Structures are given as C-alpha cells and as structure tokens.
JSON list of C-alpha atoms in Angstrom, two decimals:
[
{"chain": "A", "resi": 1, "resn": "UNK", "atom": "CA", "xyz": [2.45, -8.58, 20.35]},
{"chain": "A", "resi": 2, "resn": "UNK", "atom": "CA", "xyz": [1.93, -8.94, 16.60]},
{"chain": "A", "resi": 3, "resn": "UNK", "atom": "CA", "xyz": [1.15, -6.44, 13.84]},
{"chain": "A", "resi": 4, "resn": "UNK", "atom": "CA", "xyz": [-0.04, -7.54, 10.41]},
{"chain": "A", "resi": 5, "resn": "UNK", "atom": "CA", "xyz": [0.36, -5.51, 7.22]},
{"chain": "A", "resi": 6, "resn": "UNK", "atom": "CA", "xyz": [-1.66, -6.32, 4.10]},
{"chain": "A", "resi": 7, "resn": "UNK", "atom": "CA", "xyz": [-0.83, -4.96, 0.66]},
{"chain": "A", "resi": 8, "resn": "UNK", "atom": "CA", "xyz": [-3.90, -4.73, -1.57]},
{"chain": "A", "resi": 9, "resn": "UNK", "atom": "CA", "xyz": [-4.04, -5.38, -5.31]},
{"chain": "A", "resi": 10, "resn": "UNK", "atom": "CA", "xyz": [-6.44, -6.57, -7.95]},
{"chain": "A", "resi": 11, "resn": "UNK", "atom": "CA", "xyz": [-7.40, -10.24, -7.59]},
{"chain": "A", "resi": 12, "resn": "UNK", "atom": "CA", "xyz": [-5.42, -11.26, -10.70]},
{"chain": "A", "resi": 13, "resn": "UNK", "atom": "CA", "xyz": [-2.22, -9.93, -9.11]},
{"chain": "A", "resi": 14, "resn": "UNK", "atom": "CA", "xyz": [-2.78, -11.29, -5.62]},
{"chain": "A", "resi": 15, "resn": "UNK", "atom": "CA", "xyz": [-2.45, -9.79, -2.16]},
{"chain": "A", "resi": 16, "resn": "UNK", "atom": "CA", "xyz": [0.52, -9.81, 0.20]},
{"chain": "A", "resi": 17, "resn": "UNK", "atom": "CA", "xyz": [0.73, -10.18, 3.98]},
{"chain": "A", "resi": 18, "resn": "UNK", "atom": "CA", "xyz": [3.60, -9.63, 6.42]},
{"chain": "A", "resi": 19, "resn": "UNK", "atom": "CA", "xyz": [3.41, -10.12, 10.19]},
{"chain": "A", "resi": 20, "resn": "UNK", "atom": "CA", "xyz": [5.94, -8.63, 12.62]},
{"chain": "A", "resi": 21, "resn": "UNK", "atom": "CA", "xyz": [6.29, -9.39, 16.31]},
{"chain": "A", "resi": 22, "resn": "UNK", "atom": "CA", "xyz": [7.16, -6.87, 19.01]},
{"chain": "A", "resi": 23, "resn": "UNK", "atom": "CA", "xyz": [10.88, -7.44, 18.42]},
{"chain": "A", "resi": 24, "resn": "UNK", "atom": "CA", "xyz": [10.37, -6.64, 14.73]},
{"chain": "A", "resi": 25, "resn": "UNK", "atom": "CA", "xyz": [10.99, -10.21, 13.62]},
{"chain": "A", "resi": 26, "resn": "UNK", "atom": "CA", "xyz": [9.16, -11.32, 10.48]},
{"chain": "A", "resi": 27, "resn": "UNK", "atom": "CA", "xyz": [6.72, -13.98, 11.67]},
{"chain": "A", "resi": 28, "resn": "UNK", "atom": "CA", "xyz": [4.97, -14.51, 8.35]},
{"chain": "A", "resi": 29, "resn": "UNK", "atom": "CA", "xyz": [5.42, -13.34, 4.78]},
{"chain": "A", "resi": 30, "resn": "UNK", "atom": "CA", "xyz": [3.05, -14.45, 2.06]},
{"chain": "A", "resi": 31, "resn": "UNK", "atom": "CA", "xyz": [2.42, -13.24, -1.47]},
{"chain": "A", "resi": 32, "resn": "UNK", "atom": "CA", "xyz": [0.04, -13.84, -4.35]},
{"chain": "A", "resi": 33, "resn": "UNK", "atom": "CA", "xyz": [-2.87, -14.55, -2.01]},
{"chain": "A", "resi": 34, "resn": "UNK", "atom": "CA", "xyz": [-6.47, -14.83, -3.16]},
{"chain": "A", "resi": 35, "resn": "UNK", "atom": "CA", "xyz": [-8.85, -12.18, -1.82]},
{"chain": "A", "resi": 36, "resn": "UNK", "atom": "CA", "xyz": [-10.27, -14.48, 0.86]},
{"chain": "A", "resi": 37, "resn": "UNK", "atom": "CA", "xyz": [-6.90, -15.69, 2.17]},
{"chain": "A", "resi": 38, "resn": "UNK", "atom": "CA", "xyz": [-5.44, -12.66, 4.03]},
{"chain": "A", "resi": 39, "resn": "UNK", "atom": "CA", "xyz": [-8.45, -12.37, 6.34]},
{"chain": "A", "resi": 40, "resn": "UNK", "atom": "CA", "xyz": [-8.27, -16.01, 7.43]},
{"chain": "A", "resi": 41, "resn": "UNK", "atom": "CA", "xyz": [-4.47, -15.83, 7.77]},
{"chain": "A", "resi": 42, "resn": "UNK", "atom": "CA", "xyz": [-4.81, -12.69, 9.88]},
{"chain": "A", "resi": 43, "resn": "UNK", "atom": "CA", "xyz": [-7.38, -14.26, 12.19]},
{"chain": "A", "resi": 44, "resn": "UNK", "atom": "CA", "xyz": [-5.07, -17.25, 12.67]},
{"chain": "A", "resi": 45, "resn": "UNK", "atom": "CA", "xyz": [-2.19, -14.96, 13.69]},
{"chain": "A", "resi": 46, "resn": "UNK", "atom": "CA", "xyz": [-4.38, -13.04, 16.18]},
{"chain": "A", "resi": 47, "resn": "UNK", "atom": "CA", "xyz": [-2.49, -9.74, 15.81]},
{"chain": "A", "resi": 48, "resn": "UNK", "atom": "CA", "xyz": [-2.98, -6.74, 18.06]},
{"chain": "A", "resi": 49, "resn": "UNK", "atom": "CA", "xyz": [-3.55, -4.55, 15.00]},
{"chain": "A", "resi": 50, "resn": "UNK", "atom": "CA", "xyz": [-4.07, -4.98, 11.25]},
{"chain": "A", "resi": 51, "resn": "UNK", "atom": "CA", "xyz": [-2.78, -2.35, 8.80]},
{"chain": "A", "resi": 52, "resn": "UNK", "atom": "CA", "xyz": [-4.23, -2.37, 5.29]},
{"chain": "A", "resi": 53, "resn": "UNK", "atom": "CA", "xyz": [-2.70, -0.50, 2.36]},
{"chain": "A", "resi": 54, "resn": "UNK", "atom": "CA", "xyz": [-5.98, 0.71, 0.90]},
{"chain": "A", "resi": 55, "resn": "UNK", "atom": "CA", "xyz": [-8.55, 3.42, 1.38]},
{"chain": "A", "resi": 56, "resn": "UNK", "atom": "CA", "xyz": [-11.32, 2.30, 3.69]},
{"chain": "A", "resi": 57, "resn": "UNK", "atom": "CA", "xyz": [-14.14, 4.05, 1.82]},
{"chain": "A", "resi": 58, "resn": "UNK", "atom": "CA", "xyz": [-15.11, 6.62, -0.81]},
{"chain": "A", "resi": 59, "resn": "UNK", "atom": "CA", "xyz": [-14.89, 10.36, -0.31]},
{"chain": "A", "resi": 60, "resn": "UNK", "atom": "CA", "xyz": [-17.77, 12.19, 1.29]},
{"chain": "A", "resi": 61, "resn": "UNK", "atom": "CA", "xyz": [-16.17, 15.59, 0.82]},
{"chain": "A", "resi": 62, "resn": "UNK", "atom": "CA", "xyz": [-15.51, 16.05, -2.88]},
{"chain": "A", "resi": 63, "resn": "UNK", "atom": "CA", "xyz": [-12.96, 14.76, -5.39]},
{"chain": "A", "resi": 64, "resn": "UNK", "atom": "CA", "xyz": [-10.64, 13.52, -2.65]},
{"chain": "A", "resi": 65, "resn": "UNK", "atom": "CA", "xyz": [-10.79, 12.70, 1.03]},
{"chain": "A", "resi": 66, "resn": "UNK", "atom": "CA", "xyz": [-9.58, 14.98, 3.79]},
{"chain": "A", "resi": 67, "resn": "UNK", "atom": "CA", "xyz": [-6.81, 12.47, 4.56]},
{"chain": "A", "resi": 68, "resn": "UNK", "atom": "CA", "xyz": [-5.34, 12.80, 1.08]},
{"chain": "A", "resi": 69, "resn": "UNK", "atom": "CA", "xyz": [-5.59, 16.57, 1.12]},
{"chain": "A", "resi": 70, "resn": "UNK", "atom": "CA", "xyz": [-3.79, 16.71, 4.46]},
{"chain": "A", "resi": 71, "resn": "UNK", "atom": "CA", "xyz": [-1.02, 14.45, 3.15]},
{"chain": "A", "resi": 72, "resn": "UNK", "atom": "CA", "xyz": [-0.67, 16.69, 0.12]},
{"chain": "A", "resi": 73, "resn": "UNK", "atom": "CA", "xyz": [-0.05, 19.67, 2.40]},
{"chain": "A", "resi": 74, "resn": "UNK", "atom": "CA", "xyz": [2.84, 17.67, 3.87]},
{"chain": "A", "resi": 75, "resn": "UNK", "atom": "CA", "xyz": [4.29, 17.21, 0.37]},
{"chain": "A", "resi": 76, "resn": "UNK", "atom": "CA", "xyz": [3.17, 13.56, 0.20]},
{"chain": "A", "resi": 77, "resn": "UNK", "atom": "CA", "xyz": [1.18, 12.74, -2.91]},
{"chain": "A", "resi": 78, "resn": "UNK", "atom": "CA", "xyz": [-1.33, 9.90, -3.10]},
{"chain": "A", "resi": 79, "resn": "UNK", "atom": "CA", "xyz": [-4.11, 8.50, -5.24]},
{"chain": "A", "resi": 80, "resn": "UNK", "atom": "CA", "xyz": [-7.22, 10.57, -4.72]},
{"chain": "A", "resi": 81, "resn": "UNK", "atom": "CA", "xyz": [-10.25, 8.67, -3.53]},
{"chain": "A", "resi": 82, "resn": "UNK", "atom": "CA", "xyz": [-13.31, 10.50, -4.82]},
{"chain": "A", "resi": 83, "resn": "UNK", "atom": "CA", "xyz": [-16.98, 9.55, -4.67]},
{"chain": "A", "resi": 84, "resn": "UNK", "atom": "CA", "xyz": [-17.92, 6.08, -5.88]},
{"chain": "A", "resi": 85, "resn": "UNK", "atom": "CA", "xyz": [-17.12, 6.08, -9.66]},
{"chain": "A", "resi": 86, "resn": "UNK", "atom": "CA", "xyz": [-19.04, 2.91, -10.40]},
{"chain": "A", "resi": 87, "resn": "UNK", "atom": "CA", "xyz": [-17.42, -0.07, -12.07]},
{"chain": "A", "resi": 88, "resn": "UNK", "atom": "CA", "xyz": [-14.28, 1.76, -13.20]},
{"chain": "A", "resi": 89, "resn": "UNK", "atom": "CA", "xyz": [-11.36, -0.65, -13.82]},
{"chain": "A", "resi": 90, "resn": "UNK", "atom": "CA", "xyz": [-8.75, 1.61, -12.18]},
{"chain": "A", "resi": 91, "resn": "UNK", "atom": "CA", "xyz": [-10.54, 1.47, -8.83]},
{"chain": "A", "resi": 92, "resn": "UNK", "atom": "CA", "xyz": [-11.02, -2.28, -8.66]},
{"chain": "A", "resi": 93, "resn": "UNK", "atom": "CA", "xyz": [-8.06, -2.64, -6.30]},
{"chain": "A", "resi": 94, "resn": "UNK", "atom": "CA", "xyz": [-9.77, -0.19, -3.92]},
{"chain": "A", "resi": 95, "resn": "UNK", "atom": "CA", "xyz": [-12.89, -2.35, -3.91]},
{"chain": "A", "resi": 96, "resn": "UNK", "atom": "CA", "xyz": [-10.68, -5.28, -2.92]},
{"chain": "A", "resi": 97, "resn": "UNK", "atom": "CA", "xyz": [-9.43, -3.13, -0.03]},
{"chain": "A", "resi": 98, "resn": "UNK", "atom": "CA", "xyz": [-12.99, -2.28, 1.00]},
{"chain": "A", "resi": 99, "resn": "UNK", "atom": "CA", "xyz": [-13.79, -5.99, 0.98]},
{"chain": "A", "resi": 100, "resn": "UNK", "atom": "CA", "xyz": [-10.78, -6.71, 3.20]},
{"chain": "A", "resi": 101, "resn": "UNK", "atom": "CA", "xyz": [-11.92, -4.18, 5.79]},
{"chain": "A", "resi": 102, "resn": "UNK", "atom": "CA", "xyz": [-15.41, -5.71, 5.63]},
{"chain": "A", "resi": 103, "resn": "UNK", "atom": "CA", "xyz": [-14.14, -9.27, 6.09]},
{"chain": "A", "resi": 104, "resn": "UNK", "atom": "CA", "xyz": [-12.07, -8.28, 9.11]},
{"chain": "A", "resi": 105, "resn": "UNK", "atom": "CA", "xyz": [-14.64, -5.96, 10.68]},
{"chain": "A", "resi": 106, "resn": "UNK", "atom": "CA", "xyz": [-16.26, -8.50, 13.05]},
{"chain": "A", "resi": 107, "resn": "UNK", "atom": "CA", "xyz": [-12.88, -9.09, 14.75]},
{"chain": "A", "resi": 108, "resn": "UNK", "atom": "CA", "xyz": [-11.09, -5.85, 13.83]},
{"chain": "A", "resi": 109, "resn": "UNK", "atom": "CA", "xyz": [-13.43, -2.86, 13.45]},
{"chain": "A", "resi": 110, "resn": "UNK", "atom": "CA", "xyz": [-12.27, 0.06, 11.32]},
{"chain": "A", "resi": 111, "resn": "UNK", "atom": "CA", "xyz": [-9.81, 2.34, 13.10]},
{"chain": "A", "resi": 112, "resn": "UNK", "atom": "CA", "xyz": [-11.02, 5.93, 13.37]},
{"chain": "A", "resi": 113, "resn": "UNK", "atom": "CA", "xyz": [-8.49, 7.38, 15.82]},
{"chain": "A", "resi": 114, "resn": "UNK", "atom": "CA", "xyz": [-7.05, 6.91, 19.31]},
{"chain": "A", "resi": 115, "resn": "UNK", "atom": "CA", "xyz": [-5.76, 3.52, 20.46]},
{"chain": "A", "resi": 116, "resn": "UNK", "atom": "CA", "xyz": [-5.15, 1.14, 17.56]},
{"chain": "A", "resi": 117, "resn": "UNK", "atom": "CA", "xyz": [-5.39, -2.07, 19.57]},
{"chain": "A", "resi": 118, "resn": "UNK", "atom": "CA", "xyz": [-7.87, -4.51, 18.07]},
{"chain": "A", "resi": 119, "resn": "UNK", "atom": "CA", "xyz": [-8.52, -2.37, 15.00]},
{"chain": "A", "resi": 120, "resn": "UNK", "atom": "CA", "xyz": [-8.00, -2.53, 11.25]},
{"chain": "A", "resi": 121, "resn": "UNK", "atom": "CA", "xyz": [-6.27, 0.68, 10.17]},
{"chain": "A", "resi": 122, "resn": "UNK", "atom": "CA", "xyz": [-5.70, 2.24, 6.79]},
{"chain": "A", "resi": 123, "resn": "UNK", "atom": "CA", "xyz": [-2.02, 2.85, 6.08]},
{"chain": "A", "resi": 124, "resn": "UNK", "atom": "CA", "xyz": [-0.04, 4.28, 3.17]},
{"chain": "A", "resi": 125, "resn": "UNK", "atom": "CA", "xyz": [3.50, 2.87, 2.75]},
{"chain": "A", "resi": 126, "resn": "UNK", "atom": "CA", "xyz": [4.69, 5.90, 0.78]},
{"chain": "A", "resi": 127, "resn": "UNK", "atom": "CA", "xyz": [3.70, 8.18, 3.66]},
{"chain": "A", "resi": 128, "resn": "UNK", "atom": "CA", "xyz": [5.26, 5.81, 6.20]},
{"chain": "A", "resi": 129, "resn": "UNK", "atom": "CA", "xyz": [8.56, 5.78, 4.31]},
{"chain": "A", "resi": 130, "resn": "UNK", "atom": "CA", "xyz": [8.66, 9.56, 3.83]},
{"chain": "A", "resi": 131, "resn": "UNK", "atom": "CA", "xyz": [7.81, 10.37, 7.44]},
{"chain": "A", "resi": 132, "resn": "UNK", "atom": "CA", "xyz": [10.29, 7.88, 8.91]},
{"chain": "A", "resi": 133, "resn": "UNK", "atom": "CA", "xyz": [12.99, 9.11, 6.54]},
{"chain": "A", "resi": 134, "resn": "UNK", "atom": "CA", "xyz": [12.15, 12.73, 7.26]},
{"chain": "A", "resi": 135, "resn": "UNK", "atom": "CA", "xyz": [12.15, 13.62, 3.56]},
{"chain": "A", "resi": 136, "resn": "UNK", "atom": "CA", "xyz": [10.77, 12.63, 0.17]},
{"chain": "A", "resi": 137, "resn": "UNK", "atom": "CA", "xyz": [12.52, 10.03, -1.95]},
{"chain": "A", "resi": 138, "resn": "UNK", "atom": "CA", "xyz": [15.80, 11.31, -3.42]},
{"chain": "A", "resi": 139, "resn": "UNK", "atom": "CA", "xyz": [15.62, 11.86, -7.20]},
{"chain": "A", "resi": 140, "resn": "UNK", "atom": "CA", "xyz": [16.81, 8.86, -9.17]},
{"chain": "A", "resi": 141, "resn": "UNK", "atom": "CA", "xyz": [16.57, 6.45, -6.24]},
{"chain": "A", "resi": 142, "resn": "UNK", "atom": "CA", "xyz": [14.11, 3.57, -6.79]},
{"chain": "A", "resi": 143, "resn": "UNK", "atom": "CA", "xyz": [11.30, 3.79, -4.28]},
{"chain": "A", "resi": 144, "resn": "UNK", "atom": "CA", "xyz": [11.72, 0.27, -2.94]},
{"chain": "A", "resi": 145, "resn": "UNK", "atom": "CA", "xyz": [15.44, 0.80, -2.43]},
{"chain": "A", "resi": 146, "resn": "UNK", "atom": "CA", "xyz": [14.46, 3.58, -0.04]},
{"chain": "A", "resi": 147, "resn": "UNK", "atom": "CA", "xyz": [11.72, 1.49, 1.56]},
{"chain": "A", "resi": 148, "resn": "UNK", "atom": "CA", "xyz": [14.06, -1.42, 2.21]},
{"chain": "A", "resi": 149, "resn": "UNK", "atom": "CA", "xyz": [16.53, 1.01, 3.81]},
{"chain": "A", "resi": 150, "resn": "UNK", "atom": "CA", "xyz": [13.73, 2.19, 6.10]},
{"chain": "A", "resi": 151, "resn": "UNK", "atom": "CA", "xyz": [12.98, -1.38, 7.18]},
{"chain": "A", "resi": 152, "resn": "UNK", "atom": "CA", "xyz": [16.65, -2.13, 7.83]},
{"chain": "A", "resi": 153, "resn": "UNK", "atom": "CA", "xyz": [17.05, 1.08, 9.82]},
{"chain": "A", "resi": 154, "resn": "UNK", "atom": "CA", "xyz": [14.09, -0.09, 11.93]},
{"chain": "A", "resi": 155, "resn": "UNK", "atom": "CA", "xyz": [15.85, -3.40, 12.64]},
{"chain": "A", "resi": 156, "resn": "UNK", "atom": "CA", "xyz": [13.72, -5.50, 10.28]},
{"chain": "A", "resi": 157, "resn": "UNK", "atom": "CA", "xyz": [15.49, -8.17, 8.22]},
{"chain": "A", "resi": 158, "resn": "UNK", "atom": "CA", "xyz": [14.19, -7.77, 4.69]},
{"chain": "A", "resi": 159, "resn": "UNK", "atom": "CA", "xyz": [15.95, -10.71, 3.06]},
{"chain": "A", "resi": 160, "resn": "UNK", "atom": "CA", "xyz": [12.78, -12.81, 3.15]},
{"chain": "A", "resi": 161, "resn": "UNK", "atom": "CA", "xyz": [10.69, -10.06, 1.59]},
{"chain": "A", "resi": 162, "resn": "UNK", "atom": "CA", "xyz": [11.09, -11.02, -2.03]},
{"chain": "A", "resi": 163, "resn": "UNK", "atom": "CA", "xyz": [8.78, -8.52, -3.74]},
{"chain": "A", "resi": 164, "resn": "UNK", "atom": "CA", "xyz": [8.06, -4.78, -3.50]},
{"chain": "A", "resi": 165, "resn": "UNK", "atom": "CA", "xyz": [4.52, -5.62, -2.36]},
{"chain": "A", "resi": 166, "resn": "UNK", "atom": "CA", "xyz": [5.88, -7.59, 0.60]},
{"chain": "A", "resi": 167, "resn": "UNK", "atom": "CA", "xyz": [8.10, -4.63, 1.47]},
{"chain": "A", "resi": 168, "resn": "UNK", "atom": "CA", "xyz": [5.00, -2.41, 1.47]},
{"chain": "A", "resi": 169, "resn": "UNK", "atom": "CA", "xyz": [3.14, -4.90, 3.66]},
{"chain": "A", "resi": 170, "resn": "UNK", "atom": "CA", "xyz": [6.08, -4.86, 6.08]},
{"chain": "A", "resi": 171, "resn": "UNK", "atom": "CA", "xyz": [6.00, -1.06, 6.22]},
{"chain": "A", "resi": 172, "resn": "UNK", "atom": "CA", "xyz": [2.33, -1.33, 7.10]},
{"chain": "A", "resi": 173, "resn": "UNK", "atom": "CA", "xyz": [3.10, -3.79, 9.89]},
{"chain": "A", "resi": 174, "resn": "UNK", "atom": "CA", "xyz": [5.89, -1.50, 11.17]},
{"chain": "A", "resi": 175, "resn": "UNK", "atom": "CA", "xyz": [3.43, 1.40, 11.26]},
{"chain": "A", "resi": 176, "resn": "UNK", "atom": "CA", "xyz": [1.15, -0.76, 13.38]},
{"chain": "A", "resi": 177, "resn": "UNK", "atom": "CA", "xyz": [3.93, -1.66, 15.84]},
{"chain": "A", "resi": 178, "resn": "UNK", "atom": "CA", "xyz": [4.88, 1.97, 16.32]},
{"chain": "A", "resi": 179, "resn": "UNK", "atom": "CA", "xyz": [1.23, 2.87, 16.83]},
{"chain": "A", "resi": 180, "resn": "UNK", "atom": "CA", "xyz": [0.71, 0.12, 19.42]},
{"chain": "A", "resi": 181, "resn": "UNK", "atom": "CA", "xyz": [3.24, 1.91, 21.61]},
{"chain": "A", "resi": 182, "resn": "UNK", "atom": "CA", "xyz": [1.77, 5.35, 21.09]},
{"chain": "A", "resi": 183, "resn": "UNK", "atom": "CA", "xyz": [4.12, 6.82, 18.50]},
{"chain": "A", "resi": 184, "resn": "UNK", "atom": "CA", "xyz": [1.45, 7.60, 15.93]},
{"chain": "A", "resi": 185, "resn": "UNK", "atom": "CA", "xyz": [-0.78, 10.28, 14.51]},
{"chain": "A", "resi": 186, "resn": "UNK", "atom": "CA", "xyz": [-3.52, 10.36, 11.87]},
{"chain": "A", "resi": 187, "resn": "UNK", "atom": "CA", "xyz": [-4.75, 12.48, 9.02]},
{"chain": "A", "resi": 188, "resn": "UNK", "atom": "CA", "xyz": [-8.32, 12.58, 7.80]},
{"chain": "A", "resi": 189, "resn": "UNK", "atom": "CA", "xyz": [-11.90, 12.72, 8.99]},
{"chain": "A", "resi": 190, "resn": "UNK", "atom": "CA", "xyz": [-13.00, 9.85, 11.27]},
{"chain": "A", "resi": 191, "resn": "UNK", "atom": "CA", "xyz": [-16.35, 9.70, 9.48]},
{"chain": "A", "resi": 192, "resn": "UNK", "atom": "CA", "xyz": [-14.69, 9.48, 6.07]},
{"chain": "A", "resi": 193, "resn": "UNK", "atom": "CA", "xyz": [-11.57, 7.49, 6.89]},
{"chain": "A", "resi": 194, "resn": "UNK", "atom": "CA", "xyz": [-8.25, 8.26, 8.55]},
{"chain": "A", "resi": 195, "resn": "UNK", "atom": "CA", "xyz": [-4.74, 7.18, 7.57]},
{"chain": "A", "resi": 196, "resn": "UNK", "atom": "CA", "xyz": [-2.50, 5.91, 10.38]},
{"chain": "A", "resi": 197, "resn": "UNK", "atom": "CA", "xyz": [0.99, 7.45, 10.38]},
{"chain": "A", "resi": 198, "resn": "UNK", "atom": "CA", "xyz": [4.12, 6.26, 12.25]},
{"chain": "A", "resi": 199, "resn": "UNK", "atom": "CA", "xyz": [5.05, 9.59, 13.84]},
{"chain": "A", "resi": 200, "resn": "UNK", "atom": "CA", "xyz": [3.69, 11.18, 17.00]},
{"chain": "A", "resi": 201, "resn": "UNK", "atom": "CA", "xyz": [3.53, 14.64, 15.43]},
{"chain": "A", "resi": 202, "resn": "UNK", "atom": "CA", "xyz": [3.36, 15.82, 11.84]},
{"chain": "A", "resi": 203, "resn": "UNK", "atom": "CA", "xyz": [6.17, 17.90, 10.33]},
{"chain": "A", "resi": 204, "resn": "UNK", "atom": "CA", "xyz": [5.51, 21.65, 10.48]},
{"chain": "A", "resi": 205, "resn": "UNK", "atom": "CA", "xyz": [6.63, 22.16, 6.87]},
{"chain": "A", "resi": 206, "resn": "UNK", "atom": "CA", "xyz": [6.11, 20.14, 3.68]},
{"chain": "A", "resi": 207, "resn": "UNK", "atom": "CA", "xyz": [8.68, 17.40, 3.19]},
{"chain": "A", "resi": 208, "resn": "UNK", "atom": "CA", "xyz": [11.17, 17.83, 0.38]},
{"chain": "A", "resi": 209, "resn": "UNK", "atom": "CA", "xyz": [13.59, 15.58, -1.45]},
{"chain": "A", "resi": 210, "resn": "UNK", "atom": "CA", "xyz": [17.22, 15.96, -0.33]},
{"chain": "A", "resi": 211, "resn": "UNK", "atom": "CA", "xyz": [19.62, 17.84, -2.55]},
{"chain": "A", "resi": 212, "resn": "UNK", "atom": "CA", "xyz": [22.30, 15.94, -4.51]},
{"chain": "A", "resi": 213, "resn": "UNK", "atom": "CA", "xyz": [25.17, 14.97, -2.26]},
{"chain": "A", "resi": 214, "resn": "UNK", "atom": "CA", "xyz": [23.04, 14.80, 0.88]},
{"chain": "A", "resi": 215, "resn": "UNK", "atom": "CA", "xyz": [24.04, 11.79, 3.05]},
{"chain": "A", "resi": 216, "resn": "UNK", "atom": "CA", "xyz": [20.61, 10.22, 2.52]},
{"chain": "A", "resi": 217, "resn": "UNK", "atom": "CA", "xyz": [21.51, 9.80, -1.16]},
{"chain": "A", "resi": 218, "resn": "UNK", "atom": "CA", "xyz": [24.13, 7.24, -0.17]},
{"chain": "A", "resi": 219, "resn": "UNK", "atom": "CA", "xyz": [22.15, 5.60, 2.60]},
{"chain": "A", "resi": 220, "resn": "UNK", "atom": "CA", "xyz": [24.79, 6.64, 5.17]},
{"chain": "A", "resi": 221, "resn": "UNK", "atom": "CA", "xyz": [22.62, 8.91, 7.28]},
{"chain": "A", "resi": 222, "resn": "UNK", "atom": "CA", "xyz": [20.36, 8.06, 10.18]},
{"chain": "A", "resi": 223, "resn": "UNK", "atom": "CA", "xyz": [17.31, 10.23, 9.76]},
{"chain": "A", "resi": 224, "resn": "UNK", "atom": "CA", "xyz": [15.88, 12.22, 12.63]},
{"chain": "A", "resi": 225, "resn": "UNK", "atom": "CA", "xyz": [12.51, 10.53, 12.82]},
{"chain": "A", "resi": 226, "resn": "UNK", "atom": "CA", "xyz": [13.97, 7.02, 12.75]},
{"chain": "A", "resi": 227, "resn": "UNK", "atom": "CA", "xyz": [16.48, 8.04, 15.43]},
{"chain": "A", "resi": 228, "resn": "UNK", "atom": "CA", "xyz": [13.58, 9.22, 17.59]},
{"chain": "A", "resi": 229, "resn": "UNK", "atom": "CA", "xyz": [11.82, 5.91, 16.99]},
{"chain": "A", "resi": 230, "resn": "UNK", "atom": "CA", "xyz": [14.92, 3.94, 17.97]},
{"chain": "A", "resi": 231, "resn": "UNK", "atom": "CA", "xyz": [15.37, 6.10, 21.06]},
{"chain": "A", "resi": 232, "resn": "UNK", "atom": "CA", "xyz": [11.86, 5.29, 22.20]},
{"chain": "A", "resi": 233, "resn": "UNK", "atom": "CA", "xyz": [11.98, 1.56, 21.35]},
{"chain": "A", "resi": 234, "resn": "UNK", "atom": "CA", "xyz": [10.64, 0.82, 24.82]},
{"chain": "A", "resi": 235, "resn": "UNK", "atom": "CA", "xyz": [7.22, 1.76, 23.50]},
{"chain": "A", "resi": 236, "resn": "UNK", "atom": "CA", "xyz": [7.44, 1.85, 19.73]},
{"chain": "A", "resi": 237, "resn": "UNK", "atom": "CA", "xyz": [9.06, -1.53, 19.23]},
{"chain": "A", "resi": 238, "resn": "UNK", "atom": "CA", "xyz": [8.64, -3.82, 22.21]},
{"chain": "A", "resi": 239, "resn": "UNK", "atom": "CA", "xyz": [7.37, -3.95, 25.76]},
{"chain": "A", "resi": 240, "resn": "UNK", "atom": "CA", "xyz": [9.63, -2.39, 28.38]}
]
C-alpha cells in the first residue's frame, strides 16, 4: 500500500513528491521536478491514492469555495479560490495544480468523497497539521518546525525530507494513508471540489493556538488526535 503526496508550485520553482508505504516508510522523495515529471513518477509507483496540495478547480459559489469557507469556520485559514481570474500571476501555481489533476485523471480520477482508493485527492498540509495537532500553530513557532513534529509523531522519519515543500508533500501522503484506512473526512462541495482531511470527525469548535507555556510549545505533548491515530494504526497506518 502506497500513498503519494505532491506539493504544487510554479514551474520555475519546481514540484515535490513524497511516497509513503503502509508502514510510513519514505519510499521516494524528489524535489524541483518539472511539471510533467510528478505524473509519470506517480504512475511508476502505482500508489493506492494520490494527494495533491492544490485546489482542483475554480469556485462555482462566489469569491471562495465551500471547502475554504468550512475550513475557516474551523479556525483554519487558506487561500481563497474564487472564479477564474484569467492570467493572473498569483494563481499560476493553481493552474499547475489543475494540470496535475488533469494529467493523472485517466488513472486517478478526482476524489469527490467516500473511499479514496484509486483517486487523486486535494489536500491542504496546513489543515492536516492543525487537525492532527489538535490546535493551530503556537505563536512564534516556525510552521515547518510544527509540521516536522507532526511527521515524527506519526512515525515518519523526516531526515531525508530536505525542504519545507517535501515536508508538505509528506503530510499529503500521510493524509492519504490515514484515509485509506477510513480515518478521514472532507469539507466542500463534491461538484466544486472537496479537501481530504486526516480526521474521522471535525472538531466541534474552532481550533485555537495554545497559550504560552502549554506543553505543545515545547514539543513534549502527544496531541489527542495523533494519539487516536496511533491507537487505530491497524487501519490508519498499515494492514492488520
């Protein structure tokens, strides 16, 4: 069982890919890829699911998509994907993401809910990190320090992940592994695009950053959601 995460960027920056197996070992980690490379590398790996850090399409419901509005209600902020703005330079990375979904679609159709097997799903590493931590990033803590802690808590060796973009791709792949064993939920409208999340149920209240002095500030705590994931490893990490 393999899950692939792909971090999207503008072509000049390059794309990143990380593949995890069912034991959460890093099978592949590549960076600075041309736009056409991640699709061919993914097909060669034959993963059970592909998780792409990009919107899958423009909004059909106003200045943002339902998925982003639902994340906002959880306290998780994201870039808003409105209607097609034309050739705006800021959104070029999104068009790269759209192209990635298109390239993979014959083998991995767009995920719209339910079982993720054999699908290409939209993921959002910031949301993955917040939901697995059970809180927003502590003030003053670099975001990728937190994200690496999340990977380590999930049993993933991050020493070979040399860039923040590879860390994000690994968080995408982790989201896919959890979803393969049923520990997932989604936000959004299936017709407009859903975001795959690595928790079986959404928090009832908006997430908040921990107060100064909270154990999470020192990295010494084991958060509730990650503990639940570890407790159910028989389905969220590897076959029984």
